[in-house]
Amino acid sequence: MWLFADSGVMKLWILGNGFDLAHSLPTSYWDYHQFLKKRGEKWFMDMLEIFFGYDVSSHNNILWSQLEKALGMYNLEGIYDFLQEGHSFDIDHAMRSAGEIEAEVQYHFVGICEKFTETFTQWCEGIDLSNATPKSMFGFSGTDKFLTFNYTDTVERVYGIDEKQVLHIHGRASKGEELIVGHNNPATMPKGIKDDFIDHTANYRAIVDSINNLEKKTKRIIADNRLFFDALGNVDEVMVYGHSVEEVDMPYFEEVEKCIAPGAHWTFFCYDEDNVGHYEDVAKRLGITKGCDIVVS
C-alpha cells in the first residue's frame, strides 16, 4: 500500500544510477567489472564480452559502460559457432560426440547467463552506503514520491524517506528481492535450422531462451506495479535525476506521463550539455515539450 497524500499536489522523483553516483557510491557498471575482477572471474568476464555488447560501428565492446544495451547486442549464429569450436564430430562415436556438442552449447551458454544474474545480484547486495551523506540540492519533502531504478536504498537510508513512498521498480537489494537488469531486444529462433546427428534446434532454443531470460519485461513489471502508477493522479511535478532514459526504460516514462495530472511539469537534470539533445528527444516523444525544463547540473 502506497503512503500517498489524500489531497493536494505531489512531486514525483524518478531516480537513476546518477543519483547514487552523486553520493560517491560505487554503482557504475565498471564497478561491477571491478567486482568480478577482484573475484578472479576473468574467464567469465571474457565470455560475457564474447557473447554480448560488441558494437560493429565502433569496433568496441560496450558491456562495461552500457550493460543493459549490451545484453541486447548479440549474434545467435556467432554464439553457436563459438560454442561448437573445438568439438569436431566423431562419426565413429556419433551419439557421444553429438551429446558432447549439445552439452557444450546448451549448458555452457545457459550457465554463463545464470552466472551473470547471480554475480550481478551479489555485487548489488554488497554496495556499502555507510559513507553516503545527504545533498542539500535535492530538498526532498515528506510528501514526495519516488520511482527509483536503483537497487540500493539510498533514498530510505540516507534521506530517511519512508519506504512506502518509494517504488524500486527493478528490485531492492537489501530486501533480497529479485533484481531486474536486462535488454529490450528479444531473440527469436533462426529459420531453416536443419537437425542431423546434432539437435541444432534444441541448441538454438537453449541460447534463445537464455537471452530472453535477460529481457526486461516492462509491460509485466508495470502491470505488477499497477497500484503505484494508478496513485499518481495528483502528481503535478516530475523531477528526473541521474537517469539516462534509454529506450529500454521508455515504457515506464510513458506510463508515468499517462497517469500523472494533465499538464504536469517535468524537469530533467542533465549531466552535461552534450546530452541536452537526447532529453529534448525524450520530451518530444512524451509530448511534454511545453511543460519541460532541462537543467545541466
PDB file of C-alpha atoms in Angstrom:
ATOM      1  CA  MET A   1       0.000   0.000   0.000  1.00  0.00           C
ATOM      2  CA  TRP A   2       1.431   3.347  -1.044  1.00  0.00           C
ATOM      3  CA  LEU A   3       1.580   6.123   1.547  1.00  0.00           C
ATOM      4  CA  PHE A   4       0.357   8.870  -0.792  1.00  0.00           C
ATOM      5  CA  ALA A   5      -1.247  12.133   0.246  1.00  0.00           C
ATOM      6  CA  ASP A   6      -5.038  12.087   0.189  1.00  0.00           C
ATOM      7  CA  SER A   7      -5.318  15.568  -1.312  1.00  0.00           C
ATOM      8  CA  GLY A   8      -3.272  18.322  -2.831  1.00  0.00           C
ATOM      9  CA  VAL A   9      -0.488  18.045  -5.373  1.00  0.00           C
ATOM     10  CA  MET A  10       2.535  15.786  -5.285  1.00  0.00           C
ATOM     11  CA  LYS A  11       6.068  15.764  -6.622  1.00  0.00           C
ATOM     12  CA  LEU A  12       7.442  12.581  -8.155  1.00  0.00           C
ATOM     13  CA  TRP A  13      11.171  11.958  -8.290  1.00  0.00           C
ATOM     14  CA  ILE A  14      12.435   9.497 -10.886  1.00  0.00           C
ATOM     15  CA  LEU A  15      15.948   8.458  -9.920  1.00  0.00           C
ATOM     16  CA  GLY A  16      18.577   6.625 -11.923  1.00  0.00           C
ATOM     17  CA  ASN A  17      22.097   5.478 -11.213  1.00  0.00           C
ATOM     18  CA  GLY A  18      23.428   9.019 -11.483  1.00  0.00           C
ATOM     19  CA  PHE A  19      21.728   9.702  -8.150  1.00  0.00           C
ATOM     20  CA  ASP A  20      23.850   7.062  -6.418  1.00  0.00           C
ATOM     21  CA  LEU A  21      26.968   8.218  -8.261  1.00  0.00           C
ATOM     22  CA  ALA A  22      26.319  11.761  -6.993  1.00  0.00           C
ATOM     23  CA  HIS A  23      26.711  10.285  -3.496  1.00  0.00           C
ATOM     24  CA  SER A  24      30.071   8.722  -4.461  1.00  0.00           C
ATOM     25  CA  LEU A  25      28.645   5.216  -4.356  1.00  0.00           C
ATOM     26  CA  PRO A  26      30.421   2.523  -6.448  1.00  0.00           C
ATOM     27  CA  THR A  27      27.396   1.667  -8.573  1.00  0.00           C
ATOM     28  CA  SER A  28      28.637   2.062 -12.158  1.00  0.00           C
ATOM     29  CA  TYR A  29      28.817  -0.924 -14.470  1.00  0.00           C
ATOM     30  CA  TRP A  30      32.592  -0.535 -14.364  1.00  0.00           C
ATOM     31  CA  ASP A  31      32.357  -1.120 -10.609  1.00  0.00           C
ATOM     32  CA  TYR A  32      30.624  -4.425 -11.413  1.00  0.00           C
ATOM     33  CA  HIS A  33      33.570  -5.173 -13.711  1.00  0.00           C
ATOM     34  CA  GLN A  34      35.989  -4.448 -10.865  1.00  0.00           C
ATOM     35  CA  PHE A  35      33.955  -6.632  -8.513  1.00  0.00           C
ATOM     36  CA  LEU A  36      34.314  -9.565 -10.906  1.00  0.00           C
ATOM     37  CA  LYS A  37      37.999  -8.847 -11.462  1.00  0.00           C
ATOM     38  CA  LYS A  38      38.734  -8.920  -7.723  1.00  0.00           C
ATOM     39  CA  ARG A  39      36.982 -12.272  -7.508  1.00  0.00           C
ATOM     40  CA  GLY A  40      39.234 -13.716 -10.211  1.00  0.00           C
ATOM     41  CA  GLU A  41      36.391 -14.121 -12.721  1.00  0.00           C
ATOM     42  CA  LYS A  42      38.448 -13.323 -15.823  1.00  0.00           C
ATOM     43  CA  TRP A  43      37.189 -16.326 -17.805  1.00  0.00           C
ATOM     44  CA  PHE A  44      33.578 -15.403 -17.061  1.00  0.00           C
ATOM     45  CA  MET A  45      34.218 -11.753 -17.970  1.00  0.00           C
ATOM     46  CA  ASP A  46      35.815 -12.811 -21.244  1.00  0.00           C
ATOM     47  CA  MET A  47      32.812 -14.971 -22.081  1.00  0.00           C
ATOM     48  CA  LEU A  48      30.403 -12.096 -21.446  1.00  0.00           C
ATOM     49  CA  GLU A  49      32.432  -9.875 -23.763  1.00  0.00           C
ATOM     50  CA  ILE A  50      32.444 -12.558 -26.469  1.00  0.00           C
ATOM     51  CA  PHE A  51      28.695 -13.123 -26.294  1.00  0.00           C
ATOM     52  CA  PHE A  52      27.370  -9.601 -25.664  1.00  0.00           C
ATOM     53  CA  GLY A  53      27.960  -5.950 -26.414  1.00  0.00           C
ATOM     54  CA  TYR A  54      30.174  -5.785 -29.484  1.00  0.00           C
ATOM     55  CA  ASP A  55      29.411  -2.576 -31.367  1.00  0.00           C
ATOM     56  CA  VAL A  56      30.186  -3.202 -35.029  1.00  0.00           C
ATOM     57  CA  SER A  57      30.115   0.508 -35.879  1.00  0.00           C
ATOM     58  CA  SER A  58      32.800   1.448 -33.366  1.00  0.00           C
ATOM     59  CA  HIS A  59      34.570  -1.937 -33.108  1.00  0.00           C
ATOM     60  CA  ASN A  60      34.304  -1.647 -29.327  1.00  0.00           C
ATOM     61  CA  ASN A  61      32.566  -3.644 -26.634  1.00  0.00           C
ATOM     62  CA  ILE A  62      30.174  -1.527 -24.559  1.00  0.00           C
ATOM     63  CA  LEU A  63      29.429  -4.171 -21.926  1.00  0.00           C
ATOM     64  CA  TRP A  64      31.052  -2.372 -19.003  1.00  0.00           C
ATOM     65  CA  SER A  65      29.685   1.069 -19.847  1.00  0.00           C
ATOM     66  CA  GLN A  66      26.171   0.352 -21.185  1.00  0.00           C
ATOM     67  CA  LEU A  67      25.480  -3.088 -19.781  1.00  0.00           C
ATOM     68  CA  GLU A  68      21.743  -3.308 -20.429  1.00  0.00           C
ATOM     69  CA  LYS A  69      22.099  -2.146 -24.022  1.00  0.00           C
ATOM     70  CA  ALA A  70      24.988  -4.589 -24.431  1.00  0.00           C
ATOM     71  CA  LEU A  71      22.881  -7.541 -23.300  1.00  0.00           C
ATOM     72  CA  GLY A  72      20.632  -6.870 -26.277  1.00  0.00           C
ATOM     73  CA  MET A  73      23.577  -6.867 -28.702  1.00  0.00           C
ATOM     74  CA  TYR A  74      24.288 -10.456 -29.673  1.00  0.00           C
ATOM     75  CA  ASN A  75      24.715 -12.669 -32.704  1.00  0.00           C
ATOM     76  CA  LEU A  76      22.922 -16.011 -32.388  1.00  0.00           C
ATOM     77  CA  GLU A  77      24.861 -17.733 -35.143  1.00  0.00           C
ATOM     78  CA  GLY A  78      28.121 -16.311 -33.828  1.00  0.00           C
ATOM     79  CA  ILE A  79      27.383 -17.588 -30.329  1.00  0.00           C
ATOM     80  CA  TYR A  80      26.527 -21.039 -31.659  1.00  0.00           C
ATOM     81  CA  ASP A  81      29.627 -21.205 -33.844  1.00  0.00           C
ATOM     82  CA  PHE A  82      31.868 -20.154 -30.976  1.00  0.00           C
ATOM     83  CA  LEU A  83      30.422 -22.767 -28.631  1.00  0.00           C
ATOM     84  CA  GLN A  84      30.929 -25.519 -31.215  1.00  0.00           C
ATOM     85  CA  GLU A  85      34.562 -24.658 -31.893  1.00  0.00           C
ATOM     86  CA  GLY A  86      36.953 -27.364 -30.784  1.00  0.00           C
ATOM     87  CA  HIS A  87      34.278 -30.058 -30.843  1.00  0.00           C
ATOM     88  CA  SER A  88      34.773 -31.884 -34.118  1.00  0.00           C
ATOM     89  CA  PHE A  89      32.165 -34.503 -34.851  1.00  0.00           C
ATOM     90  CA  ASP A  90      33.382 -38.098 -34.466  1.00  0.00           C
ATOM     91  CA  ILE A  91      31.301 -40.212 -36.837  1.00  0.00           C
ATOM     92  CA  ASP A  92      32.598 -43.421 -35.219  1.00  0.00           C
ATOM     93  CA  HIS A  93      31.125 -42.330 -31.901  1.00  0.00           C
ATOM     94  CA  ALA A  94      28.201 -40.318 -33.194  1.00  0.00           C
ATOM     95  CA  MET A  95      25.953 -40.422 -30.136  1.00  0.00           C
ATOM     96  CA  ARG A  96      28.705 -39.497 -27.711  1.00  0.00           C
ATOM     97  CA  SER A  97      30.071 -36.789 -29.990  1.00  0.00           C
ATOM     98  CA  ALA A  98      26.630 -35.252 -30.512  1.00  0.00           C
ATOM     99  CA  GLY A  99      25.980 -35.319 -26.796  1.00  0.00           C
ATOM    100  CA  GLU A 100      29.247 -33.510 -26.055  1.00  0.00           C
ATOM    101  CA  ILE A 101      28.478 -30.769 -28.550  1.00  0.00           C
ATOM    102  CA  GLU A 102      24.917 -30.350 -27.327  1.00  0.00           C
ATOM    103  CA  ALA A 103      26.053 -30.181 -23.703  1.00  0.00           C
ATOM    104  CA  GLU A 104      28.695 -27.578 -24.541  1.00  0.00           C
ATOM    105  CA  VAL A 105      26.270 -25.383 -26.464  1.00  0.00           C
ATOM    106  CA  GLN A 106      23.301 -25.640 -24.173  1.00  0.00           C
ATOM    107  CA  TYR A 107      24.731 -25.786 -20.683  1.00  0.00           C
ATOM    108  CA  HIS A 108      27.775 -23.592 -21.254  1.00  0.00           C
ATOM    109  CA  PHE A 109      25.802 -20.601 -22.504  1.00  0.00           C
ATOM    110  CA  VAL A 110      22.922 -21.147 -20.086  1.00  0.00           C
ATOM    111  CA  GLY A 111      25.422 -21.277 -17.231  1.00  0.00           C
ATOM    112  CA  ILE A 112      27.064 -18.008 -18.299  1.00  0.00           C
ATOM    113  CA  CYS A 113      23.716 -16.201 -18.340  1.00  0.00           C
ATOM    114  CA  GLU A 114      22.711 -17.611 -14.972  1.00  0.00           C
ATOM    115  CA  LYS A 115      26.090 -16.683 -13.503  1.00  0.00           C
ATOM    116  CA  PHE A 116      25.619 -13.125 -14.746  1.00  0.00           C
ATOM    117  CA  THR A 117      22.350 -12.779 -12.847  1.00  0.00           C
ATOM    118  CA  GLU A 118      23.885 -14.355  -9.750  1.00  0.00           C
ATOM    119  CA  THR A 119      27.044 -12.233  -9.675  1.00  0.00           C
ATOM    120  CA  PHE A 120      25.210  -9.010 -10.528  1.00  0.00           C
ATOM    121  CA  THR A 121      22.918  -9.577  -7.557  1.00  0.00           C
ATOM    122  CA  GLN A 122      25.847 -10.354  -5.257  1.00  0.00           C
ATOM    123  CA  TRP A 123      27.573  -7.149  -6.336  1.00  0.00           C
ATOM    124  CA  CYS A 124      24.475  -5.041  -5.677  1.00  0.00           C
ATOM    125  CA  GLU A 125      23.925  -6.634  -2.274  1.00  0.00           C
ATOM    126  CA  GLY A 126      27.466  -5.709  -1.249  1.00  0.00           C
ATOM    127  CA  ILE A 127      27.353  -1.980  -2.108  1.00  0.00           C
ATOM    128  CA  ASP A 128      28.242  -0.030   1.043  1.00  0.00           C
ATOM    129  CA  LEU A 129      26.117   3.051   1.798  1.00  0.00           C
ATOM    130  CA  SER A 130      27.700   3.839   5.168  1.00  0.00           C
ATOM    131  CA  ASN A 131      29.700   6.850   3.918  1.00  0.00           C
ATOM    132  CA  ALA A 132      26.917   8.417   1.852  1.00  0.00           C
ATOM    133  CA  THR A 133      25.606  11.739   3.172  1.00  0.00           C
ATOM    134  CA  PRO A 134      22.559  13.834   2.127  1.00  0.00           C
ATOM    135  CA  LYS A 135      22.915  16.514  -0.534  1.00  0.00           C
ATOM    136  CA  SER A 136      21.060  19.756   0.102  1.00  0.00           C
ATOM    137  CA  MET A 137      20.417  20.205  -3.626  1.00  0.00           C
ATOM    138  CA  PHE A 138      17.667  17.594  -3.563  1.00  0.00           C
ATOM    139  CA  GLY A 139      15.474  19.063  -0.842  1.00  0.00           C
ATOM    140  CA  PHE A 140      13.169  16.084  -0.617  1.00  0.00           C
ATOM    141  CA  SER A 141       9.976  16.562   1.358  1.00  0.00           C
ATOM    142  CA  GLY A 142       7.927  14.066   3.310  1.00  0.00           C
ATOM    143  CA  THR A 143       5.166  14.122   0.693  1.00  0.00           C
ATOM    144  CA  ASP A 144       7.395  13.455  -2.306  1.00  0.00           C
ATOM    145  CA  LYS A 145       7.041  10.160  -4.135  1.00  0.00           C
ATOM    146  CA  PHE A 146       9.897   8.197  -5.660  1.00  0.00           C
ATOM    147  CA  LEU A 147      10.251   5.899  -8.621  1.00  0.00           C
ATOM    148  CA  THR A 148      13.811   4.641  -8.380  1.00  0.00           C
ATOM    149  CA  PHE A 149      15.627   2.441 -10.830  1.00  0.00           C
ATOM    150  CA  ASN A 150      18.416   1.854  -8.320  1.00  0.00           C
ATOM    151  CA  TYR A 151      18.901  -1.381  -6.409  1.00  0.00           C
ATOM    152  CA  THR A 152      20.245   0.450  -3.356  1.00  0.00           C
ATOM    153  CA  ASP A 153      18.049   2.017  -0.699  1.00  0.00           C
ATOM    154  CA  THR A 154      19.899   5.345  -0.678  1.00  0.00           C
ATOM    155  CA  VAL A 155      16.647   7.318  -0.543  1.00  0.00           C
ATOM    156  CA  GLU A 156      15.430   5.475   2.529  1.00  0.00           C
ATOM    157  CA  ARG A 157      18.688   5.161   4.474  1.00  0.00           C
ATOM    158  CA  VAL A 158      20.435   8.422   3.615  1.00  0.00           C
ATOM    159  CA  TYR A 159      17.376  10.698   3.455  1.00  0.00           C
ATOM    160  CA  GLY A 160      15.051   8.948   5.874  1.00  0.00           C
ATOM    161  CA  ILE A 161      12.246   8.630   3.343  1.00  0.00           C
ATOM    162  CA  ASP A 162       9.512   6.200   4.337  1.00  0.00           C
ATOM    163  CA  GLU A 163       9.845   3.080   2.196  1.00  0.00           C
ATOM    164  CA  LYS A 164       6.122   3.298   1.458  1.00  0.00           C
ATOM    165  CA  GLN A 165       6.883   6.432  -0.563  1.00  0.00           C
ATOM    166  CA  VAL A 166       9.362   4.610  -2.790  1.00  0.00           C
ATOM    167  CA  LEU A 167       8.965   2.090  -5.582  1.00  0.00           C
ATOM    168  CA  HIS A 168      12.115   0.190  -6.510  1.00  0.00           C
ATOM    169  CA  ILE A 169      10.860  -0.721  -9.951  1.00  0.00           C
ATOM    170  CA  HIS A 170      13.694  -3.213 -10.562  1.00  0.00           C
ATOM    171  CA  GLY A 171      14.052  -4.595  -7.059  1.00  0.00           C
ATOM    172  CA  ARG A 172      15.758  -3.660  -3.812  1.00  0.00           C
ATOM    173  CA  ALA A 173      18.971  -5.486  -2.967  1.00  0.00           C
ATOM    174  CA  SER A 174      18.796  -5.017   0.801  1.00  0.00           C
ATOM    175  CA  LYS A 175      15.435  -6.807   0.880  1.00  0.00           C
ATOM    176  CA  GLY A 176      16.675  -9.809  -1.058  1.00  0.00           C
ATOM    177  CA  GLU A 177      14.294  -9.040  -3.894  1.00  0.00           C
ATOM    178  CA  GLU A 178      14.779 -10.295  -7.432  1.00  0.00           C
ATOM    179  CA  LEU A 179      16.867  -7.689  -9.231  1.00  0.00           C
ATOM    180  CA  ILE A 180      15.835  -6.919 -12.782  1.00  0.00           C
ATOM    181  CA  VAL A 181      18.543  -5.987 -15.249  1.00  0.00           C
ATOM    182  CA  GLY A 182      18.161  -6.564 -18.945  1.00  0.00           C
ATOM    183  CA  HIS A 183      17.641  -5.552 -22.538  1.00  0.00           C
ATOM    184  CA  ASN A 184      14.706  -4.888 -24.854  1.00  0.00           C
ATOM    185  CA  ASN A 185      15.805  -6.958 -27.840  1.00  0.00           C
ATOM    186  CA  PRO A 186      14.219 -10.417 -27.502  1.00  0.00           C
ATOM    187  CA  ALA A 187      15.725 -13.210 -29.558  1.00  0.00           C
ATOM    188  CA  THR A 188      13.789 -15.373 -31.994  1.00  0.00           C
ATOM    189  CA  MET A 189      14.604 -18.769 -33.380  1.00  0.00           C
ATOM    190  CA  PRO A 190      16.504 -18.692 -36.701  1.00  0.00           C
ATOM    191  CA  LYS A 191      14.644 -20.047 -39.716  1.00  0.00           C
ATOM    192  CA  GLY A 192      15.735 -23.059 -41.684  1.00  0.00           C
ATOM    193  CA  ILE A 193      17.514 -24.976 -38.920  1.00  0.00           C
ATOM    194  CA  LYS A 194      18.360 -28.466 -40.116  1.00  0.00           C
ATOM    195  CA  ASP A 195      18.958 -31.120 -37.483  1.00  0.00           C
ATOM    196  CA  ASP A 196      21.311 -34.000 -38.249  1.00  0.00           C
ATOM    197  CA  PHE A 197      23.164 -36.106 -35.716  1.00  0.00           C
ATOM    198  CA  ILE A 198      23.091 -32.986 -33.555  1.00  0.00           C
ATOM    199  CA  ASP A 199      19.852 -31.457 -32.312  1.00  0.00           C
ATOM    200  CA  HIS A 200      20.609 -27.941 -33.544  1.00  0.00           C
ATOM    201  CA  THR A 201      17.041 -26.844 -32.825  1.00  0.00           C
ATOM    202  CA  ALA A 202      17.398 -27.654 -29.128  1.00  0.00           C
ATOM    203  CA  ASN A 203      20.768 -25.925 -29.014  1.00  0.00           C
ATOM    204  CA  TYR A 204      19.418 -22.741 -30.525  1.00  0.00           C
ATOM    205  CA  ARG A 205      16.354 -22.918 -28.275  1.00  0.00           C
ATOM    206  CA  ALA A 206      18.598 -23.001 -25.207  1.00  0.00           C
ATOM    207  CA  ILE A 207      20.507 -19.936 -26.428  1.00  0.00           C
ATOM    208  CA  VAL A 208      17.331 -18.020 -27.329  1.00  0.00           C
ATOM    209  CA  ASP A 209      15.641 -18.828 -24.014  1.00  0.00           C
ATOM    210  CA  SER A 210      18.693 -17.710 -22.033  1.00  0.00           C
ATOM    211  CA  ILE A 211      18.885 -14.407 -23.907  1.00  0.00           C
ATOM    212  CA  ASN A 212      15.185 -13.845 -23.364  1.00  0.00           C
ATOM    213  CA  ASN A 213      15.511 -14.583 -19.658  1.00  0.00           C
ATOM    214  CA  LEU A 214      17.665 -11.444 -19.599  1.00  0.00           C
ATOM    215  CA  GLU A 215      14.979  -9.363 -21.311  1.00  0.00           C
ATOM    216  CA  LYS A 216      13.475  -6.569 -19.217  1.00  0.00           C
ATOM    217  CA  LYS A 217       9.768  -7.312 -19.481  1.00  0.00           C
ATOM    218  CA  THR A 218       8.497  -3.782 -18.890  1.00  0.00           C
ATOM    219  CA  LYS A 219       4.822  -4.480 -19.624  1.00  0.00           C
ATOM    220  CA  ARG A 220       4.686  -7.165 -16.956  1.00  0.00           C
ATOM    221  CA  ILE A 221       6.619  -5.009 -14.482  1.00  0.00           C
ATOM    222  CA  ILE A 222       4.226  -2.104 -14.986  1.00  0.00           C
ATOM    223  CA  ALA A 223       1.249  -4.433 -14.561  1.00  0.00           C
ATOM    224  CA  ASP A 224       2.751  -5.840 -11.350  1.00  0.00           C
ATOM    225  CA  ASN A 225       3.039  -2.281 -10.002  1.00  0.00           C
ATOM    226  CA  ARG A 226      -0.315  -1.050 -11.252  1.00  0.00           C
ATOM    227  CA  LEU A 227      -1.323   0.358  -7.860  1.00  0.00           C
ATOM    228  CA  PHE A 228       1.693   2.661  -7.770  1.00  0.00           C
ATOM    229  CA  PHE A 229       1.067   4.127 -11.217  1.00  0.00           C
ATOM    230  CA  ASP A 230      -2.670   4.465 -10.645  1.00  0.00           C
ATOM    231  CA  ALA A 231      -1.971   6.512  -7.490  1.00  0.00           C
ATOM    232  CA  LEU A 232      -0.064   9.237  -9.375  1.00  0.00           C
ATOM    233  CA  GLY A 233      -3.109  11.261 -10.414  1.00  0.00           C
ATOM    234  CA  ASN A 234      -2.219  14.215  -8.157  1.00  0.00           C
ATOM    235  CA  VAL A 235       1.393  14.499  -9.321  1.00  0.00           C
ATOM    236  CA  ASP A 236       1.902  17.931 -10.879  1.00  0.00           C
ATOM    237  CA  GLU A 237       5.708  17.936 -10.951  1.00  0.00           C
ATOM    238  CA  VAL A 238       8.152  15.242 -12.088  1.00  0.00           C
ATOM    239  CA  MET A 239      11.868  15.509 -11.379  1.00  0.00           C
ATOM    240  CA  VAL A 240      14.181  13.141 -13.261  1.00  0.00           C
ATOM    241  CA  TYR A 241      17.677  12.905 -11.827  1.00  0.00           C
ATOM    242  CA  GLY A 242      20.543  10.641 -12.834  1.00  0.00           C
ATOM    243  CA  HIS A 243      18.564   8.651 -15.379  1.00  0.00           C
ATOM    244  CA  SER A 244      19.778   8.334 -18.968  1.00  0.00           C
ATOM    245  CA  VAL A 245      16.243   7.490 -20.203  1.00  0.00           C
ATOM    246  CA  GLU A 246      17.396   4.924 -22.724  1.00  0.00           C
ATOM    247  CA  GLU A 247      14.984   3.033 -24.951  1.00  0.00           C
ATOM    248  CA  VAL A 248      14.734   0.014 -22.661  1.00  0.00           C
ATOM    249  CA  ASP A 249      13.168   2.159 -19.900  1.00  0.00           C
ATOM    250  CA  MET A 250      10.985   4.441 -22.025  1.00  0.00           C
ATOM    251  CA  PRO A 251       7.792   2.438 -21.316  1.00  0.00           C
ATOM    252  CA  TYR A 252       7.998   3.462 -17.642  1.00  0.00           C
ATOM    253  CA  PHE A 253       8.241   7.150 -18.520  1.00  0.00           C
ATOM    254  CA  GLU A 254       5.367   6.846 -20.956  1.00  0.00           C
ATOM    255  CA  GLU A 255       3.278   5.193 -18.239  1.00  0.00           C
ATOM    256  CA  VAL A 256       4.084   7.961 -15.761  1.00  0.00           C
ATOM    257  CA  GLU A 257       3.003  10.613 -18.282  1.00  0.00           C
ATOM    258  CA  LYS A 258      -0.298   8.777 -18.785  1.00  0.00           C
ATOM    259  CA  CYS A 259      -1.018   8.599 -15.061  1.00  0.00           C
ATOM    260  CA  ILE A 260       0.035  11.989 -13.654  1.00  0.00           C
ATOM    261  CA  ALA A 261      -2.074  15.154 -13.654  1.00  0.00           C
ATOM    262  CA  PRO A 262      -2.648  16.685 -17.105  1.00  0.00           C
ATOM    263  CA  GLY A 263      -0.113  19.412 -17.832  1.00  0.00           C
ATOM    264  CA  ALA A 264       2.262  18.331 -15.050  1.00  0.00           C
ATOM    265  CA  HIS A 265       5.693  19.893 -15.326  1.00  0.00           C
ATOM    266  CA  TRP A 266       8.786  17.766 -15.975  1.00  0.00           C
ATOM    267  CA  THR A 267      12.389  18.636 -15.125  1.00  0.00           C
ATOM    268  CA  PHE A 268      15.278  16.563 -16.449  1.00  0.00           C
ATOM    269  CA  PHE A 269      18.629  17.026 -14.753  1.00  0.00           C
ATOM    270  CA  CYS A 270      21.328  16.530 -17.355  1.00  0.00           C
ATOM    271  CA  TYR A 271      24.938  15.631 -16.578  1.00  0.00           C
ATOM    272  CA  ASP A 272      26.432  17.734 -19.373  1.00  0.00           C
ATOM    273  CA  GLU A 273      25.385  19.857 -22.322  1.00  0.00           C
ATOM    274  CA  ASP A 274      26.213  17.104 -24.802  1.00  0.00           C
ATOM    275  CA  ASN A 275      23.160  15.181 -23.591  1.00  0.00           C
ATOM    276  CA  VAL A 276      20.649  18.029 -23.807  1.00  0.00           C
ATOM    277  CA  GLY A 277      19.568  16.955 -27.297  1.00  0.00           C
ATOM    278  CA  HIS A 278      18.806  13.453 -26.048  1.00  0.00           C
ATOM    279  CA  TYR A 279      16.479  14.771 -23.331  1.00  0.00           C
ATOM    280  CA  GLU A 280      14.813  17.080 -25.838  1.00  0.00           C
ATOM    281  CA  ASP A 281      14.055  13.999 -27.932  1.00  0.00           C
ATOM    282  CA  VAL A 282      12.666  12.231 -24.865  1.00  0.00           C
ATOM    283  CA  ALA A 283      10.432  15.204 -24.068  1.00  0.00           C
ATOM    284  CA  LYS A 284       9.174  15.276 -27.646  1.00  0.00           C
ATOM    285  CA  ARG A 285       8.356  11.591 -27.532  1.00  0.00           C
ATOM    286  CA  LEU A 286       6.460  12.060 -24.262  1.00  0.00           C
ATOM    287  CA  GLY A 287       4.607  15.071 -25.685  1.00  0.00           C
ATOM    288  CA  ILE A 288       5.740  17.385 -22.892  1.00  0.00           C
ATOM    289  CA  THR A 289       7.878  19.912 -24.763  1.00  0.00           C
ATOM    290  CA  LYS A 290       5.774  22.834 -23.462  1.00  0.00           C
ATOM    291  CA  GLY A 291       5.927  21.631 -19.876  1.00  0.00           C
ATOM    292  CA  CYS A 292       9.523  20.630 -19.544  1.00  0.00           C
ATOM    293  CA  ASP A 293      12.858  22.010 -18.357  1.00  0.00           C
ATOM    294  CA  ILE A 294      16.280  20.513 -18.975  1.00  0.00           C
ATOM    295  CA  VAL A 295      18.817  21.536 -16.358  1.00  0.00           C
ATOM    296  CA  VAL A 296      22.537  20.915 -16.769  1.00  0.00           C
ATOM    297  CA  SER A 297      23.881  20.108 -13.317  1.00  0.00           C
TER     298      SER A 297
END
